Short mmCIF file of C-alpha atoms and ligand atoms in Angstrom, two decimals:
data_model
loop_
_atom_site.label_atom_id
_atom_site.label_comp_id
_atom_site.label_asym_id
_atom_site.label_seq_id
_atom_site.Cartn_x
_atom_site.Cartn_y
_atom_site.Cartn_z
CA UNK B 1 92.49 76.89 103.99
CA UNK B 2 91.66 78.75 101.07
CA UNK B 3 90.75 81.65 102.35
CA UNK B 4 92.95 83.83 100.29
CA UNK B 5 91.72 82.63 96.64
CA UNK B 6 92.21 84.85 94.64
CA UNK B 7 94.13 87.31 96.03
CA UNK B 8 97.54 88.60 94.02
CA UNK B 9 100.99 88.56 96.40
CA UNK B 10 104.25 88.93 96.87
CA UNK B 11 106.92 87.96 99.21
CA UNK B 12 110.39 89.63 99.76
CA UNK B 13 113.32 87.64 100.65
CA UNK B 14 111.05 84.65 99.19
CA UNK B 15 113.78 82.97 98.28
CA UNK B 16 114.33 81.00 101.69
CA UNK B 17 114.15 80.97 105.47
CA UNK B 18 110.82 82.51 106.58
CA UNK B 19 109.86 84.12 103.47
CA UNK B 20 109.54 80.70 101.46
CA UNK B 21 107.57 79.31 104.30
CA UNK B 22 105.10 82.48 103.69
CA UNK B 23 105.00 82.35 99.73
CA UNK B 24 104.26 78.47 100.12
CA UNK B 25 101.55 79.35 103.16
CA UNK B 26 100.26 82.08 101.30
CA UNK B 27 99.70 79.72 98.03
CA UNK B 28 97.80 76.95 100.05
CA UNK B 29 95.40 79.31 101.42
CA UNK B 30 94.77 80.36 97.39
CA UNK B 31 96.91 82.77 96.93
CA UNK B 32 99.18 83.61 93.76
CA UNK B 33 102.53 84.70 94.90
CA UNK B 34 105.53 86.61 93.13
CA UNK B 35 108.95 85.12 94.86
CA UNK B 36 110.76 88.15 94.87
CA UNK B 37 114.07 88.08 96.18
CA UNK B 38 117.89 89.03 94.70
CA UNK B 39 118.95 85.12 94.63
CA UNK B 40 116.81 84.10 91.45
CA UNK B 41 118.23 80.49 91.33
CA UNK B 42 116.66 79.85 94.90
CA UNK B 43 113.86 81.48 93.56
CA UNK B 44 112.80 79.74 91.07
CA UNK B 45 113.00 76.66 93.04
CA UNK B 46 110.33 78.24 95.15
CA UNK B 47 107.96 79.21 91.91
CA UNK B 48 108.07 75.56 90.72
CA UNK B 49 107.15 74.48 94.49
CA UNK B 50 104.20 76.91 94.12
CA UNK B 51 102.87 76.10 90.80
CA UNK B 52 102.67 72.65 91.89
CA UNK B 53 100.14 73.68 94.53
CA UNK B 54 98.05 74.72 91.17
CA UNK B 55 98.54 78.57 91.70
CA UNK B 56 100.87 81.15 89.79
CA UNK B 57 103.65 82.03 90.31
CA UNK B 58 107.00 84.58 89.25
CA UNK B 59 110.19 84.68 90.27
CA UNK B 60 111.16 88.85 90.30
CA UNK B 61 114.65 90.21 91.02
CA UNK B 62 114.55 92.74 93.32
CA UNK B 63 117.22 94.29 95.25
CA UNK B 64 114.58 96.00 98.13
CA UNK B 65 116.97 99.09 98.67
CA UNK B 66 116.96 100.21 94.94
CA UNK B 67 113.80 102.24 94.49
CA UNK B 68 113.78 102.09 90.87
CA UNK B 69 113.95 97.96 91.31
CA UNK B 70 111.04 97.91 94.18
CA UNK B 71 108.93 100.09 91.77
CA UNK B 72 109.38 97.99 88.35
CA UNK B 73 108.84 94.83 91.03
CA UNK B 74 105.38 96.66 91.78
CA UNK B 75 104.82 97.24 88.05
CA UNK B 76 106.02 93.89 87.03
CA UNK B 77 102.86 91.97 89.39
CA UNK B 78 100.46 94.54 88.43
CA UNK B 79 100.79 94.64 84.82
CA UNK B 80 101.09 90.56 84.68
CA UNK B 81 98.31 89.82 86.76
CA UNK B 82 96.00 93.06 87.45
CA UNK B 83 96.11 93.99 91.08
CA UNK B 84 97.80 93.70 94.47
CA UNK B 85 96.27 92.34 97.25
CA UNK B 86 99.08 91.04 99.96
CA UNK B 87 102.55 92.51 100.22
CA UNK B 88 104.54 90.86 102.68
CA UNK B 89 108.43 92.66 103.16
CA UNK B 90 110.13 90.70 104.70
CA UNK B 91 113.85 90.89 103.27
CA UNK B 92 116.15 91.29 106.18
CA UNK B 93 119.68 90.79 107.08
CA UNK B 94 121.37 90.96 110.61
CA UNK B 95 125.15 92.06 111.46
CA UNK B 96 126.94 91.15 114.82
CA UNK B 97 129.16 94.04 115.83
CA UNK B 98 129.52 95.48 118.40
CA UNK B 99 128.55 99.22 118.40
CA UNK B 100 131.60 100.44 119.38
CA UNK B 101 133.55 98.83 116.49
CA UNK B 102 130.54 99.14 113.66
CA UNK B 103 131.41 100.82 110.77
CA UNK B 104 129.63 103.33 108.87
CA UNK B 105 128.95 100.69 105.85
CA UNK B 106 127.85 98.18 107.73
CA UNK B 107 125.29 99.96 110.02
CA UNK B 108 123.90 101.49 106.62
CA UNK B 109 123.59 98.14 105.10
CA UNK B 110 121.32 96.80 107.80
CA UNK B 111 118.95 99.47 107.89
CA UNK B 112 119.28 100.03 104.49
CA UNK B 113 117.55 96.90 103.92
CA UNK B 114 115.60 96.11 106.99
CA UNK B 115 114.35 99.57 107.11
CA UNK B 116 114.44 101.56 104.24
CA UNK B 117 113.66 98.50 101.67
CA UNK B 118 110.79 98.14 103.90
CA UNK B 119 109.67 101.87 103.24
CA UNK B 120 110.27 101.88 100.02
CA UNK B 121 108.02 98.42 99.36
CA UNK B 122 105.32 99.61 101.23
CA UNK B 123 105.40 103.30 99.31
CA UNK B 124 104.89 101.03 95.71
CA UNK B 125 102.61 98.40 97.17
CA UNK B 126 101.16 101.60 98.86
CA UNK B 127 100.29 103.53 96.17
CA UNK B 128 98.59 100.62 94.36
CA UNK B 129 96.67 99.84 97.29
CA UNK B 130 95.36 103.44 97.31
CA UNK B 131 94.46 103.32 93.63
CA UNK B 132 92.53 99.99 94.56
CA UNK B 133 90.87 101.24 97.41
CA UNK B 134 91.89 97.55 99.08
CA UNK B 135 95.19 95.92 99.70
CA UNK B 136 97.42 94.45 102.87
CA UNK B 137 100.58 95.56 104.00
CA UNK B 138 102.16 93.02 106.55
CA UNK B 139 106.33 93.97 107.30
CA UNK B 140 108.55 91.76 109.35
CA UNK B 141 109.48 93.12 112.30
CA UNK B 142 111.11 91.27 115.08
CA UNK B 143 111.02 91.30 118.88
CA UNK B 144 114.15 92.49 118.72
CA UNK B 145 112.32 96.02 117.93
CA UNK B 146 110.94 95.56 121.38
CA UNK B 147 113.96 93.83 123.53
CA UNK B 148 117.90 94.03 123.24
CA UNK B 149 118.76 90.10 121.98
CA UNK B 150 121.84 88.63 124.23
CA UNK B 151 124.66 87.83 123.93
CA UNK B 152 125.13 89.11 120.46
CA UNK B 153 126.11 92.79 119.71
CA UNK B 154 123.17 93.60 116.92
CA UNK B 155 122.62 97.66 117.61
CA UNK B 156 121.89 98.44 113.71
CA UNK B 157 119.05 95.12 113.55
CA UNK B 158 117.58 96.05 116.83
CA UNK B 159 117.44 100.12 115.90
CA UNK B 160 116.17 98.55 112.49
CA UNK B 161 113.13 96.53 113.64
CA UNK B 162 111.93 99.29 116.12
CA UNK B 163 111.85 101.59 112.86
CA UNK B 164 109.52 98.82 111.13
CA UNK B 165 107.37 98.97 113.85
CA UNK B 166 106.70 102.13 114.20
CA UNK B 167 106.79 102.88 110.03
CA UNK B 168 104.12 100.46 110.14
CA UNK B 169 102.01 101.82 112.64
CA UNK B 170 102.08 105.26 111.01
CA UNK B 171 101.24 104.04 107.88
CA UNK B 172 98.61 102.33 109.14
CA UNK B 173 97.23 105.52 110.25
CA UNK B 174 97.93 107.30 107.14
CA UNK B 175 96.12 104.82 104.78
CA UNK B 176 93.30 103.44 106.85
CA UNK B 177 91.02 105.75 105.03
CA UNK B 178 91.98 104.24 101.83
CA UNK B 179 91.41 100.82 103.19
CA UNK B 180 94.98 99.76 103.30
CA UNK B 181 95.40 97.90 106.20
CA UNK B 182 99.30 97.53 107.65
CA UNK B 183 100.72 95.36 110.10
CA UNK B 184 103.78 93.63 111.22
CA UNK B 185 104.96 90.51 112.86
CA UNK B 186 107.92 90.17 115.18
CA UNK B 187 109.24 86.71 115.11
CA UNK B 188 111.39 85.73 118.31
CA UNK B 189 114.52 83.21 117.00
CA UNK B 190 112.97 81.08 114.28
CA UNK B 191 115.63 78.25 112.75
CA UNK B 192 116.52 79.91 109.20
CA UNK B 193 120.10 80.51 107.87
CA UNK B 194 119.94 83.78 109.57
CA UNK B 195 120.19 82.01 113.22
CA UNK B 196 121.11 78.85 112.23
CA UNK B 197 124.65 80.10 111.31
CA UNK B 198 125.42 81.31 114.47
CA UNK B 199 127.94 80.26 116.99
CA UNK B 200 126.86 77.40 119.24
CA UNK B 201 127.18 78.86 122.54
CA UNK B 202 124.50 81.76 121.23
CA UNK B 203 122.13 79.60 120.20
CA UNK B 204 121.84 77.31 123.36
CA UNK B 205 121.78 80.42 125.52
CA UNK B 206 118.70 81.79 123.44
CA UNK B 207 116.70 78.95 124.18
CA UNK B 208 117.50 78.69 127.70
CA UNK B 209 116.04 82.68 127.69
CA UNK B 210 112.93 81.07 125.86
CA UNK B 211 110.20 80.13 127.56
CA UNK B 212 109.03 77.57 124.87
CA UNK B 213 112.23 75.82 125.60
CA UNK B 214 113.12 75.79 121.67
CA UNK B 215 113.35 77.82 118.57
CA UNK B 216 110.35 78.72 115.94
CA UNK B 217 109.84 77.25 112.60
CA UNK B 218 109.13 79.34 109.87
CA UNK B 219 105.90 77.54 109.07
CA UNK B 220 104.94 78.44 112.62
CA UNK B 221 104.92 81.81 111.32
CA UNK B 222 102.76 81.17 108.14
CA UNK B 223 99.18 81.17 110.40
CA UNK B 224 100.00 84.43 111.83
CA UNK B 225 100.51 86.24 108.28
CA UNK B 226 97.53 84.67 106.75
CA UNK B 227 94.97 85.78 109.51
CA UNK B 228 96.59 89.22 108.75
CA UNK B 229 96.17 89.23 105.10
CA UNK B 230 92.98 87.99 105.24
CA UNK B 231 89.55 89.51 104.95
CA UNK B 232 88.50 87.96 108.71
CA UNK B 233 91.43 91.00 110.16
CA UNK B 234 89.46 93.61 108.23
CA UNK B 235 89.47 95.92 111.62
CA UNK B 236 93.10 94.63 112.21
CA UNK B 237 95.55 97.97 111.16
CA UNK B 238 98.34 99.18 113.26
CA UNK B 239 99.06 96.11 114.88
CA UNK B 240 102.29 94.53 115.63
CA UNK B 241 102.00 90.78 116.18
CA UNK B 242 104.08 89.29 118.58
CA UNK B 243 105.22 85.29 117.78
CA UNK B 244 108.08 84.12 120.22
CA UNK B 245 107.24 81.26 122.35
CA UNK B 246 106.83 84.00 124.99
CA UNK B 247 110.29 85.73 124.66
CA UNK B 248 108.89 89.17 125.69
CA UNK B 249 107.15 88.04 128.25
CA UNK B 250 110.16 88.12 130.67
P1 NDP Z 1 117.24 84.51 105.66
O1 NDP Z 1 118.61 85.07 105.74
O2 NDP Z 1 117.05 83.04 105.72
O3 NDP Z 1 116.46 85.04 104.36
C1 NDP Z 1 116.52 86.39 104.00
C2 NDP Z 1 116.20 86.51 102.53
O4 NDP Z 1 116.20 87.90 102.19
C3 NDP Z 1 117.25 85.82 101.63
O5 NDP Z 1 116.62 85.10 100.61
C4 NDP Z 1 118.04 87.01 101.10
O6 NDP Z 1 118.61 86.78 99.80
C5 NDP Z 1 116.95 88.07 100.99
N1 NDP Z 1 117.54 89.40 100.91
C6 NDP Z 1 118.58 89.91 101.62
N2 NDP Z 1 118.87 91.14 101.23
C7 NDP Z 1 117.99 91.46 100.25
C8 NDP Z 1 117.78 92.60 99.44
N3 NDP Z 1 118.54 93.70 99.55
N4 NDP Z 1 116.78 92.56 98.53
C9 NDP Z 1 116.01 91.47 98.37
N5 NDP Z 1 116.15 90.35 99.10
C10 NDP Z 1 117.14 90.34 100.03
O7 NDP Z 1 116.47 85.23 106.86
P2 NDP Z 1 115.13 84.86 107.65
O8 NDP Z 1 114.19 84.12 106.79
O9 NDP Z 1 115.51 84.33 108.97
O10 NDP Z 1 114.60 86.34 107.91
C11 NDP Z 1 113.54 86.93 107.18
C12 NDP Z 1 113.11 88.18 107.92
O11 NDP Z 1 112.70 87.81 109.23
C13 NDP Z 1 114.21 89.22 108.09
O12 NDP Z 1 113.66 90.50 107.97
C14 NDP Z 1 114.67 88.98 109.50
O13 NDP Z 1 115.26 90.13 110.07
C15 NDP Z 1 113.37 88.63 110.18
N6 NDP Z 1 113.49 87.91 111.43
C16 NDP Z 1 114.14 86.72 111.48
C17 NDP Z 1 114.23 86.05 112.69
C18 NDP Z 1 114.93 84.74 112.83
O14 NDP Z 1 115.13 84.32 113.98
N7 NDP Z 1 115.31 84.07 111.76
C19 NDP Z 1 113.63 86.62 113.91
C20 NDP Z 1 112.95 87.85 113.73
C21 NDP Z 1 112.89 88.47 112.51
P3 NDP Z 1 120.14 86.28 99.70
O15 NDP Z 1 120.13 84.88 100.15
O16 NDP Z 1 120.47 86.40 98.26
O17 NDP Z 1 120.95 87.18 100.58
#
């Protein structure tokens, strides 16, 4: 570990479930992380965790589908400590309806956050990056922007993720010259509030369909982002990393 000292980040969604498991990951390997999430009580609770790992930390409110929030959440890291170096969006919610009966306000919530916060974080972590000549971009996808997820009705989340993984790819393309690198990782069913919540009978049948035999932990996640926001992926850029106890793979 270590291997990120001195690097400036932030997480989205920070506040729990996968992205505290990153901002805690990402501050043992030597990182500084902003918590940035729209629940700032949860939040904070995450910033003390970090400090006491000996690196800094700030809790910043963010709402990831208000531009004028995700840009003063940019502004807010740069100006307190300098530079960005890691910008993991992750914020994501997931609605079970199915698409027949899906209203208007509900499918734009979902890819109002799971896609369009994710644009609009990468476009001010982005532009930073470009100014810097340096920075990593890693967005959380899921393998449900490969595969349709069964037996839950989730049209907007699945349409959402495929987005992400494609926005990230062209981005990728756009600002390798800059030396921006972007990536994402697609989680299969990791044990957060998001899944956790959901009806028994789901949750059994989604481990019978994986071949691990179980569901993820977030920390089983945290390896995967650090490799990608650190200097060893320098020719990594484009990629979208697959971590699902071999979901896909059926
Ligand atoms: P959680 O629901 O546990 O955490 C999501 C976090 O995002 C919460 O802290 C939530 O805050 C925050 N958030 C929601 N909306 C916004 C917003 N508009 N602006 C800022 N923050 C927001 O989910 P997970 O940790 O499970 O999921 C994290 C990401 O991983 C999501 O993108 C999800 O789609 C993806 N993913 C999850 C998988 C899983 O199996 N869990 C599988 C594949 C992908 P609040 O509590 O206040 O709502």
């Amino acid at each position: 570990m270590g291997t990120l000292k001195n690097k400036i980040s932030y997480v989205t969604g920070g506040a729990r479930g996968i992205g505290k498991s990153v901002a805690l990951g990402l501050a043992r390997s030597g990182a500084d992380v902003a918590v940035v999430d729209i629940d700032m009580k949860t939040a904070e609770g995450v910033v003390r965790e970090i400090e006491a790992l000996g690196m800094r930390s700030m809790a910043v409110s963010c709402d990831v589908t208000d531009p004028a929030d995700v840009s003063a959440m940019v502004e807010k890291i740069v100006s307190a400590w300098g530079r960005l170096d890691i910008a993991f969006n992750n914020a994501g919610i997931c609605i079970n309806t199915p698409a027949e009966e899906m209203s208007f306000d509900q499918w734009k919530k979902v890819i109002d956050i799971n896609l369009t916060g994710v644009f609009l974080c990468s476009q001010a972590a982005g532009k930073v990056m470009i100014g810097q000549k340096s920075g990593v971009i890693i967005n959380t996808a899921s393998m449900s922007g490969h595969i349709v997820n069964v037996p839950q009705p989730q049209c907007a989340y699945n349409a959402s993720k495929a987005g992400v993984i494609q926005l990230t790819k062209s981005l990728a393309v756009e600002w390798a010259p800059y030396n921006v690198r972007v990536n994402s990782l697609s989680p299969g069913y990791i044990a957060t509030e998001m899944t956790l919540k959901a009806p028994e009978e789901w949750k059994n049948r989604w481990v019978d369909l994986t071949p691990a035999g179980r569901m993820g932990t977030p920390e089983e996640l945290v390896g995967a982002i650090v490799y990608l926001a650190d200097d060893t992926s320098s020719y990594t850029t484009g990629m979208d990393l697959v971590v699902d106890g071999a979901f896909t793979c059926m």
